[in-house]
Short mmCIF file of C-alpha atoms in Angstrom, two decimals:
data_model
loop_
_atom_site.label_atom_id
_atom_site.label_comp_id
_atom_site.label_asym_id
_atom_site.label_seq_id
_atom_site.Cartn_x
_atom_site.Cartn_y
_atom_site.Cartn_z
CA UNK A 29 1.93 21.59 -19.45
CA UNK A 30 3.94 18.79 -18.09
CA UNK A 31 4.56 16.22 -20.82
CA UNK A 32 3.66 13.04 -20.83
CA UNK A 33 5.72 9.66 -20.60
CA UNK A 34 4.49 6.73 -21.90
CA UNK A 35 5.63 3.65 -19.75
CA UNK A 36 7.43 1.00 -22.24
CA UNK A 37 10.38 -1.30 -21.35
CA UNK A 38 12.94 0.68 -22.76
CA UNK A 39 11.26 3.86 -20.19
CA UNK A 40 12.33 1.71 -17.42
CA UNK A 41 15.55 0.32 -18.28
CA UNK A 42 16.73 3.74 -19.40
CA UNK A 43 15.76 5.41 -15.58
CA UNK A 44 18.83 5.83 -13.24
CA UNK A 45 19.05 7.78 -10.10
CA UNK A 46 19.22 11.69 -10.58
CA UNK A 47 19.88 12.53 -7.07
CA UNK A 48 20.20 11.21 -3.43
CA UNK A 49 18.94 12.86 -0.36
CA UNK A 50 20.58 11.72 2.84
CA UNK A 51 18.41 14.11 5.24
CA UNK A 52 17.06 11.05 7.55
CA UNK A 53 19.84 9.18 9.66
CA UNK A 54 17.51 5.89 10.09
CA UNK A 55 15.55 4.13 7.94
CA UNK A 56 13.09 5.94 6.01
CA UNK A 57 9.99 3.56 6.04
CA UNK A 58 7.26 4.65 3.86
CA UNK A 59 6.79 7.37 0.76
CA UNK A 60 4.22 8.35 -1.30
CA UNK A 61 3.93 10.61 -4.69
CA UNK A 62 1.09 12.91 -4.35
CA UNK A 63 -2.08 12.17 -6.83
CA UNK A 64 -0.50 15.21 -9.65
CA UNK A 65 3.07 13.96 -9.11
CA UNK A 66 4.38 17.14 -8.19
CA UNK A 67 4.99 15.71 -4.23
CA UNK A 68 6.59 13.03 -2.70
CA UNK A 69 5.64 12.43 1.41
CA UNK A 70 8.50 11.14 3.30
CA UNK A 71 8.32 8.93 6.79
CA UNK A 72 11.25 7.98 8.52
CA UNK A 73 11.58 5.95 11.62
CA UNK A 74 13.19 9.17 13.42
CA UNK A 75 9.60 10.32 13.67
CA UNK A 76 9.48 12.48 11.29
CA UNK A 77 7.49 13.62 7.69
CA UNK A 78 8.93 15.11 5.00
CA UNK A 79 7.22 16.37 1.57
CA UNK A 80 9.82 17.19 -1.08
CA UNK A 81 8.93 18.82 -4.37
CA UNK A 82 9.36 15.92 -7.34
CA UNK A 83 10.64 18.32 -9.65
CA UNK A 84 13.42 20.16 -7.78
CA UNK A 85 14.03 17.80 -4.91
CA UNK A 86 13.39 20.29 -2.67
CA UNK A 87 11.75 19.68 1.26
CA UNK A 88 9.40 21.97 1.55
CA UNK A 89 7.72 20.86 4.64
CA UNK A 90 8.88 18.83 8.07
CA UNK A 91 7.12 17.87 10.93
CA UNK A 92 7.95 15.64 14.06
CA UNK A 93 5.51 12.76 15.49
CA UNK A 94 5.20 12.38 18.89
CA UNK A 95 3.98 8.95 18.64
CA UNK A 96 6.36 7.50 15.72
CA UNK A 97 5.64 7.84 12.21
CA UNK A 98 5.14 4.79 9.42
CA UNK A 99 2.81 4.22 6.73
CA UNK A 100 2.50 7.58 5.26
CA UNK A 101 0.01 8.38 2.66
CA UNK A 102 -1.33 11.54 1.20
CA UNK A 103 -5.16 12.10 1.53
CA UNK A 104 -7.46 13.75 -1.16
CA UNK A 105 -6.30 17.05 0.03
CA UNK A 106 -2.44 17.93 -0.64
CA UNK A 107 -2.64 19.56 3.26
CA UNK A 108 -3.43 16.79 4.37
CA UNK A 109 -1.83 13.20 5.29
CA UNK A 110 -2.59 10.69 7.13
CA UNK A 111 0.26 8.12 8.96
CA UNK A 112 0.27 5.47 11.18
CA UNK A 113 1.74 5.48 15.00
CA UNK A 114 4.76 3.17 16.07
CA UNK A 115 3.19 3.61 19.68
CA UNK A 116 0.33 1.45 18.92
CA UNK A 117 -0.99 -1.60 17.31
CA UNK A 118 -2.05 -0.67 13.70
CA UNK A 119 0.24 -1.68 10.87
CA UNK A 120 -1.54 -0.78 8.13
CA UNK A 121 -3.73 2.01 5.90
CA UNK A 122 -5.51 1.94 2.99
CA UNK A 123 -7.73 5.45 1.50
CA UNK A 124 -10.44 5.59 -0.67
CA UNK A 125 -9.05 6.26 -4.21
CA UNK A 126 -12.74 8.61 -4.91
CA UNK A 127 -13.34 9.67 -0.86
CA UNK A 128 -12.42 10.29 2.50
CA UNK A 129 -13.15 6.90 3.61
CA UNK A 130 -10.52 4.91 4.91
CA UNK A 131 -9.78 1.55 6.74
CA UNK A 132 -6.86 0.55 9.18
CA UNK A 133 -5.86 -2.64 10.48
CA UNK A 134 -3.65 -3.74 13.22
CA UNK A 135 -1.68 -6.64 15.82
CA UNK A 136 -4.79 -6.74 17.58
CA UNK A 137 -6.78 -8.14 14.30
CA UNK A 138 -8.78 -5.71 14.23
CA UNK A 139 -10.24 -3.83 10.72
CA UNK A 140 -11.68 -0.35 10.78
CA UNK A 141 -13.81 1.37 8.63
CA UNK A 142 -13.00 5.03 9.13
CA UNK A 143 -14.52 8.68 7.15
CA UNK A 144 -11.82 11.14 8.18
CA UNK A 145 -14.67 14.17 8.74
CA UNK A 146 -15.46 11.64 11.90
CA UNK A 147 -13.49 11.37 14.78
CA UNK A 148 -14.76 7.64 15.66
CA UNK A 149 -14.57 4.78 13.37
CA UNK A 150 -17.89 3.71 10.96
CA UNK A 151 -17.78 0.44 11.02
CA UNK A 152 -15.33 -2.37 13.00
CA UNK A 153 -14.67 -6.32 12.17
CA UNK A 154 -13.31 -8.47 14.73
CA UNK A 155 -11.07 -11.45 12.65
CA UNK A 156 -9.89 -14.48 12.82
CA UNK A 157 -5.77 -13.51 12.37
CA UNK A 158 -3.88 -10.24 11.43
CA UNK A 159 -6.00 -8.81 8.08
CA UNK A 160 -4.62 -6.56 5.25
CA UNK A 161 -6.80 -4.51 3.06
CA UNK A 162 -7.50 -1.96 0.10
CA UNK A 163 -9.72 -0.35 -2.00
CA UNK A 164 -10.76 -1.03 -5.54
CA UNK A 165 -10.50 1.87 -7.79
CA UNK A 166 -13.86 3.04 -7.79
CA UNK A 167 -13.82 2.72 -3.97
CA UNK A 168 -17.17 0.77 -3.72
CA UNK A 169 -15.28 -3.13 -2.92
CA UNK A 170 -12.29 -3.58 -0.69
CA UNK A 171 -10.60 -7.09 -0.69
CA UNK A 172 -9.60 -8.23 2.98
CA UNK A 173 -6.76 -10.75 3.17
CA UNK A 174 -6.68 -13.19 6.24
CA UNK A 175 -3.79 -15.70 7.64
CA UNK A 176 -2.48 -15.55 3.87
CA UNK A 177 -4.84 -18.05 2.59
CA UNK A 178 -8.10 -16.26 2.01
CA UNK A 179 -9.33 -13.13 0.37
CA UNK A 180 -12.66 -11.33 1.60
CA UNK A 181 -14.82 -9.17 -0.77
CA UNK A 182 -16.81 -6.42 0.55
CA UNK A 183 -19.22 -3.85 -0.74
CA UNK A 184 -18.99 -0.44 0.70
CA UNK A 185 -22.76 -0.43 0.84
CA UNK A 186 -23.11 -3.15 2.57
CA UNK A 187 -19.88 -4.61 4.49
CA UNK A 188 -21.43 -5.04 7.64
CA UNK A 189 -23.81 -7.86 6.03
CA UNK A 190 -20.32 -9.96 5.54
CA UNK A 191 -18.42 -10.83 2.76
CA UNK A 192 -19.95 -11.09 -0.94
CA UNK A 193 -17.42 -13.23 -2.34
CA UNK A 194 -14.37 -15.18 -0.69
CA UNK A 195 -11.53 -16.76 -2.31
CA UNK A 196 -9.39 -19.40 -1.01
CA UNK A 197 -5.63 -20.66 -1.54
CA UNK A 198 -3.01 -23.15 -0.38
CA UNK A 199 -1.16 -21.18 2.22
CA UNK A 200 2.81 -20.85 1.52
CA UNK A 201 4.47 -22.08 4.50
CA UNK A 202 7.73 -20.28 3.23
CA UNK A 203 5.97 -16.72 3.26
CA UNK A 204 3.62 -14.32 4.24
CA UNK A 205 0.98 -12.23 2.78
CA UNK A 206 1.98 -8.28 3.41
CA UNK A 207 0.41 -5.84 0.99
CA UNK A 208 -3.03 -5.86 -1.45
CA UNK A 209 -3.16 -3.91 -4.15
CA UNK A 210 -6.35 -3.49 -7.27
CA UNK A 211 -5.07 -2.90 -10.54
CA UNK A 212 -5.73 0.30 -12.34
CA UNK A 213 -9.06 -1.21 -14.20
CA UNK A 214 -10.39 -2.99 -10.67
CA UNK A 215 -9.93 -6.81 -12.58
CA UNK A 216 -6.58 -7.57 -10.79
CA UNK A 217 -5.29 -7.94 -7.13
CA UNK A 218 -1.66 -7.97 -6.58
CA UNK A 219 -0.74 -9.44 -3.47
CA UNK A 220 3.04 -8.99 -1.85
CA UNK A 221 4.65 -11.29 0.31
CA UNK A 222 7.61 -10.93 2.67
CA UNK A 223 9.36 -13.80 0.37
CA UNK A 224 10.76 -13.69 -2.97
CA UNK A 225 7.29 -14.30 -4.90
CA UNK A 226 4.60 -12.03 -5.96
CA UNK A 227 1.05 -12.86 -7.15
CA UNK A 228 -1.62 -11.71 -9.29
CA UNK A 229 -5.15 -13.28 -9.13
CA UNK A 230 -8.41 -12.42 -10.78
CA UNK A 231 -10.66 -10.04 -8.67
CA UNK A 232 -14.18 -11.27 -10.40
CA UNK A 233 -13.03 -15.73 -9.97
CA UNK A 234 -10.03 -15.42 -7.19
CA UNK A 235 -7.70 -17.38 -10.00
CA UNK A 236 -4.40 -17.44 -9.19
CA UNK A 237 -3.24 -15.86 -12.97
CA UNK A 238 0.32 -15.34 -12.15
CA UNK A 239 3.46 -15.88 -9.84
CA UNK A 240 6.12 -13.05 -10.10
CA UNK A 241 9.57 -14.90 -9.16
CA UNK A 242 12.93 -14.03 -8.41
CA UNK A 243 12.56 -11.02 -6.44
CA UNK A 244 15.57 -10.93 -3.83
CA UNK A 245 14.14 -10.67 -0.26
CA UNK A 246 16.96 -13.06 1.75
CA UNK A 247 15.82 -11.27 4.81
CA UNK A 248 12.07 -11.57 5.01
CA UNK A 249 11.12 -7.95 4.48
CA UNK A 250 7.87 -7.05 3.91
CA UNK A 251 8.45 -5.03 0.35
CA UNK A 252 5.03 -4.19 -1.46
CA UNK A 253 4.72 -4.06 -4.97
CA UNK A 254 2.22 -2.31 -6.84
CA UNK A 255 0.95 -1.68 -10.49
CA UNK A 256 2.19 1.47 -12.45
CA UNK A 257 -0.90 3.78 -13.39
CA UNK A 258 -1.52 1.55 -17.03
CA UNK A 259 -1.61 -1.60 -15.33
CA UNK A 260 1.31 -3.11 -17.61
CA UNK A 261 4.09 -3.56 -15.37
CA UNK A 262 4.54 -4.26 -11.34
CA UNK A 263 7.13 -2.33 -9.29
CA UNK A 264 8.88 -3.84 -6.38
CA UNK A 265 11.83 -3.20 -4.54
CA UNK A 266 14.46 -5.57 -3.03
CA UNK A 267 16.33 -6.28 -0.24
CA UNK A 268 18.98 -2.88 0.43
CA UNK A 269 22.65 -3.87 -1.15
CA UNK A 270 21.48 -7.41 -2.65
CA UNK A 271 23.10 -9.03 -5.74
#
Protein backbone atom coordinates (compact mmCIF):
# COMPACT_ATOMS: atom_id res chain seq x y z
CA UNK A 1 0.00 0.00 0.00
CA UNK A 2 1.49 3.24 -1.03
CA UNK A 3 1.15 5.75 1.79
CA UNK A 4 -0.44 8.65 1.73
CA UNK A 5 0.82 12.41 1.83
CA UNK A 6 -1.20 14.93 2.99
CA UNK A 7 -0.51 18.28 1.07
CA UNK A 8 0.29 21.15 3.82
CA UNK A 9 2.74 24.08 3.38
CA UNK A 10 5.48 22.65 5.11
CA UNK A 11 4.91 19.30 2.28
CA UNK A 12 5.82 21.76 -0.28
CA UNK A 13 8.51 23.79 1.04
CA UNK A 14 10.27 20.66 2.27
CA UNK A 15 10.21 19.00 -1.68
CA UNK A 16 13.58 19.38 -3.58
CA UNK A 17 14.65 17.67 -6.68
CA UNK A 18 15.64 13.87 -6.23
CA UNK A 19 16.92 13.36 -9.63
CA UNK A 20 17.41 14.87 -13.18
CA UNK A 21 16.98 13.13 -16.41
CA UNK A 22 18.73 14.75 -19.33
CA UNK A 23 17.49 12.05 -22.05
CA UNK A 24 15.81 14.84 -24.48
CA UNK A 25 18.35 17.37 -26.16
CA UNK A 26 15.41 20.07 -26.86
CA UNK A 27 12.84 21.26 -24.98
CA UNK A 28 10.62 18.87 -23.44
CA UNK A 29 7.09 20.50 -23.86
CA UNK A 30 4.42 18.74 -22.10
CA UNK A 31 4.16 15.84 -19.13
CA UNK A 32 1.63 14.23 -17.47
CA UNK A 33 1.41 11.81 -14.19
CA UNK A 34 -0.76 8.95 -14.94
CA UNK A 35 -4.32 8.86 -12.92
CA UNK A 36 -2.49 6.12 -9.95
CA UNK A 37 0.75 8.15 -9.98
CA UNK A 38 2.85 5.39 -10.75
CA UNK A 39 3.64 7.10 -14.56
CA UNK A 40 4.79 10.12 -15.82
CA UNK A 41 4.28 10.69 -20.01
CA UNK A 42 7.00 12.66 -21.46
CA UNK A 43 6.79 14.93 -24.91
CA UNK A 44 9.63 16.59 -26.21
CA UNK A 45 9.91 18.77 -29.20
CA UNK A 46 12.43 16.07 -30.81
CA UNK A 47 9.25 14.17 -31.57
CA UNK A 48 9.31 11.93 -29.26
CA UNK A 49 7.17 10.22 -25.99
CA UNK A 50 8.54 8.97 -23.15
CA UNK A 51 6.71 7.20 -20.01
CA UNK A 52 9.05 6.86 -17.03
CA UNK A 53 8.13 4.93 -13.92
CA UNK A 54 7.50 7.71 -10.88
CA UNK A 55 8.97 5.55 -8.45
CA UNK A 56 12.32 4.47 -9.94
CA UNK A 57 12.75 7.03 -12.66
CA UNK A 58 12.99 4.56 -15.01
CA UNK A 59 11.79 4.97 -19.11
CA UNK A 60 10.08 2.23 -19.76
CA UNK A 61 8.62 3.08 -23.04
CA UNK A 62 9.73 5.47 -26.24
CA UNK A 63 8.19 6.14 -29.31
CA UNK A 64 8.91 8.65 -32.26
CA UNK A 65 6.09 10.97 -33.97
CA UNK A 66 6.16 11.43 -37.38
CA UNK A 67 4.17 14.49 -37.25
CA UNK A 68 5.76 16.30 -34.01
CA UNK A 69 4.68 15.65 -30.64
CA UNK A 70 3.14 18.38 -27.90
CA UNK A 71 0.40 18.30 -25.56
CA UNK A 72 0.67 14.89 -24.19
CA UNK A 73 -1.90 13.44 -21.98
CA UNK A 74 -2.67 10.01 -20.76
CA UNK A 75 -6.21 8.63 -21.63
CA UNK A 76 -8.41 6.39 -19.31
CA UNK A 77 -6.38 3.49 -20.37
CA UNK A 78 -2.55 3.45 -19.18
CA UNK A 79 -1.86 1.99 -23.10
CA UNK A 80 -3.10 4.57 -24.27
CA UNK A 81 -2.24 8.45 -24.90
CA UNK A 82 -3.29 10.82 -26.79
CA UNK A 83 -0.88 14.04 -28.18
CA UNK A 84 -1.18 16.72 -30.33
CA UNK A 85 0.75 17.21 -33.92
CA UNK A 86 3.28 20.17 -34.51
CA UNK A 87 2.34 19.56 -38.32
CA UNK A 88 -1.00 20.99 -37.93
CA UNK A 89 -3.17 23.61 -36.47
CA UNK A 90 -4.46 22.30 -33.06
CA UNK A 91 -2.86 23.66 -29.93
CA UNK A 92 -4.74 22.27 -27.48
CA UNK A 93 -6.51 18.97 -25.62
CA UNK A 94 -8.64 18.51 -22.98
CA UNK A 95 -10.19 14.54 -21.86
CA UNK A 96 -13.06 13.69 -20.09
CA UNK A 97 -12.04 13.19 -16.40
CA UNK A 98 -15.16 10.05 -16.26
CA UNK A 99 -14.96 9.07 -20.37
CA UNK A 100 -13.49 8.83 -23.58
CA UNK A 101 -14.81 12.02 -24.73
CA UNK A 102 -12.55 14.59 -25.62
CA UNK A 103 -12.35 18.11 -27.28
CA UNK A 104 -9.44 19.85 -29.27
CA UNK A 105 -9.01 23.23 -30.38
CA UNK A 106 -6.77 24.92 -32.76
CA UNK A 107 -5.18 28.29 -35.02
CA UNK A 108 -7.96 27.79 -37.20
CA UNK A 109 -10.64 28.56 -34.21
CA UNK A 110 -12.03 25.74 -34.45
CA UNK A 111 -13.48 23.43 -31.21
CA UNK A 112 -14.08 19.73 -31.52
CA UNK A 113 -16.03 17.48 -29.71
CA UNK A 114 -14.36 14.12 -30.15
CA UNK A 115 -15.27 10.14 -28.45
CA UNK A 116 -11.96 8.39 -29.13
CA UNK A 117 -13.96 4.83 -30.12
CA UNK A 118 -14.88 7.26 -33.32
CA UNK A 119 -12.65 8.09 -35.90
CA UNK A 120 -14.60 11.48 -36.89
CA UNK A 121 -15.36 14.21 -34.56
CA UNK A 122 -19.13 14.41 -32.62
CA UNK A 123 -19.76 17.62 -32.62
CA UNK A 124 -17.76 20.98 -34.19
CA UNK A 125 -18.13 24.94 -33.23
CA UNK A 126 -16.96 27.46 -35.54
CA UNK A 127 -15.74 30.76 -33.13
CA UNK A 128 -15.26 33.98 -33.09
CA UNK A 129 -11.13 33.93 -32.08
CA UNK A 130 -8.69 31.11 -30.94
CA UNK A 131 -10.86 29.11 -27.93
CA UNK A 132 -9.39 27.09 -24.97
CA UNK A 133 -11.33 24.51 -23.13
CA UNK A 134 -11.81 21.74 -20.34
CA UNK A 135 -13.88 19.58 -18.59
CA UNK A 136 -15.50 19.86 -15.22
CA UNK A 137 -14.90 16.98 -13.00
CA UNK A 138 -17.88 15.11 -13.49
CA UNK A 139 -17.40 15.60 -17.26
CA UNK A 140 -21.04 16.77 -17.94
CA UNK A 141 -19.99 21.03 -18.42
CA UNK A 142 -16.91 22.22 -20.20
CA UNK A 143 -16.07 26.01 -19.91
CA UNK A 144 -14.88 27.51 -23.39
CA UNK A 145 -12.68 30.60 -23.15
CA UNK A 146 -12.75 33.14 -26.14
CA UNK A 147 -10.33 36.28 -27.09
CA UNK A 148 -9.54 36.26 -23.18
CA UNK A 149 -12.54 38.11 -22.21
CA UNK A 150 -15.37 35.62 -22.11
CA UNK A 151 -16.07 32.23 -20.70
CA UNK A 152 -18.72 29.79 -22.41
CA UNK A 153 -20.63 27.11 -20.39
CA UNK A 154 -21.76 24.05 -22.01
CA UNK A 155 -23.67 20.95 -21.11
CA UNK A 156 -22.49 17.74 -22.55
CA UNK A 157 -26.11 16.91 -23.21
CA UNK A 158 -26.83 19.55 -24.94
CA UNK A 159 -23.79 21.78 -26.37
CA UNK A 160 -24.96 22.00 -29.70
CA UNK A 161 -28.11 24.14 -28.39
CA UNK A 162 -25.28 26.94 -27.40
CA UNK A 163 -24.01 28.08 -24.37
CA UNK A 164 -26.03 27.83 -20.91
CA UNK A 165 -24.26 30.41 -19.14
CA UNK A 166 -21.54 33.07 -20.32
CA UNK A 167 -19.37 35.15 -18.30
CA UNK A 168 -17.73 38.26 -19.25
CA UNK A 169 -14.44 40.29 -18.19
CA UNK A 170 -12.33 43.35 -18.94
CA UNK A 171 -9.75 41.96 -21.28
CA UNK A 172 -5.93 42.49 -20.03
CA UNK A 173 -4.21 44.19 -22.74
CA UNK A 174 -0.83 43.10 -21.05
CA UNK A 175 -1.73 39.24 -21.38
CA UNK A 176 -3.32 36.43 -22.71
CA UNK A 177 -5.60 33.74 -21.66
CA UNK A 178 -3.65 30.14 -22.21
CA UNK A 179 -4.94 27.31 -20.06
CA UNK A 180 -8.58 26.45 -18.13
CA UNK A 181 -8.63 24.40 -15.50
CA UNK A 182 -12.03 23.15 -12.86
CA UNK A 183 -11.09 22.71 -9.45
CA UNK A 184 -11.25 19.36 -7.81
CA UNK A 185 -15.05 20.02 -6.41
CA UNK A 186 -16.27 21.62 -10.06
CA UNK A 187 -16.94 25.35 -8.05
CA UNK A 188 -13.64 26.92 -9.34
CA UNK A 189 -11.99 27.73 -12.78
CA UNK A 190 -8.42 28.58 -12.83
CA UNK A 191 -7.45 30.36 -15.76
CA UNK A 192 -3.49 30.83 -16.84
CA UNK A 193 -2.17 33.53 -18.72
CA UNK A 194 1.09 33.94 -20.65
CA UNK A 195 1.82 37.02 -18.08
CA UNK A 196 2.76 37.07 -14.59
CA UNK A 197 -0.99 36.80 -13.15
CA UNK A 198 -3.21 33.95 -12.51
CA UNK A 199 -6.98 33.92 -11.81
CA UNK A 200 -9.59 32.11 -10.09
CA UNK A 201 -13.33 32.87 -10.71
CA UNK A 202 -16.50 31.24 -9.55
CA UNK A 203 -17.85 28.52 -11.98
CA UNK A 204 -21.76 28.86 -10.74
CA UNK A 205 -21.60 33.48 -10.94
CA UNK A 206 -18.26 33.96 -13.28
CA UNK A 207 -16.83 36.26 -10.15
CA UNK A 208 -13.54 37.08 -10.49
CA UNK A 209 -12.57 35.63 -6.60
CA UNK A 210 -8.91 35.95 -6.93
CA UNK A 211 -5.69 37.27 -8.78
CA UNK A 212 -2.53 35.10 -8.18
CA UNK A 213 0.52 37.70 -8.60
CA UNK A 214 4.05 37.63 -8.89
CA UNK A 215 4.63 34.70 -10.94
CA UNK A 216 7.90 35.40 -13.10
CA UNK A 217 7.06 34.99 -16.85
CA UNK A 218 9.51 38.04 -18.41
CA UNK A 219 9.21 36.18 -21.62
CA UNK A 220 5.55 35.66 -22.33
CA UNK A 221 5.39 31.89 -22.00
CA UNK A 222 2.38 30.27 -21.90
CA UNK A 223 2.92 28.27 -18.32
CA UNK A 224 -0.44 26.61 -17.02
CA UNK A 225 -1.17 26.26 -13.58
CA UNK A 226 -3.43 23.92 -12.10
CA UNK A 227 -5.00 22.86 -8.68
CA UNK A 228 -3.36 19.97 -6.61
CA UNK A 229 -5.95 17.00 -6.14
CA UNK A 230 -7.53 18.87 -2.59
CA UNK A 231 -8.10 21.99 -4.24
CA UNK A 232 -5.92 24.01 -1.56
CA UNK A 233 -3.04 25.16 -3.38
CA UNK A 234 -2.23 26.13 -7.30
CA UNK A 235 0.98 24.91 -9.00
CA UNK A 236 2.71 26.90 -11.62
CA UNK A 237 5.94 27.01 -13.03
CA UNK A 238 8.15 29.97 -14.13
CA UNK A 239 10.16 31.21 -16.62
CA UNK A 240 13.58 28.51 -16.96
CA UNK A 241 16.68 30.21 -14.88
CA UNK A 242 14.57 33.34 -13.50
CA UNK A 243 15.35 35.13 -10.19
Amino acid sequence: MVEELRISVETLTSMVPARCHRDNDVRINSLQFSPDGFSLLVGSDDDTIRIYDASSGICNWRVRSDYGVDNVVFTHSDACCLHTSTTHDVVGVNLSPVDDMFLSWGLDRNLFLWDLRIPDPVGCAQLACRPLASFDPEGIIFAVGINSEVVNLYDLRAYDKGPFNRFFFTKDTSCDWTHMDFSPDGRHILISTNGTVIRKIDSFSGLLLQTLEGRMNGRGIPIEAQFTPDGRYVFSGITFFER
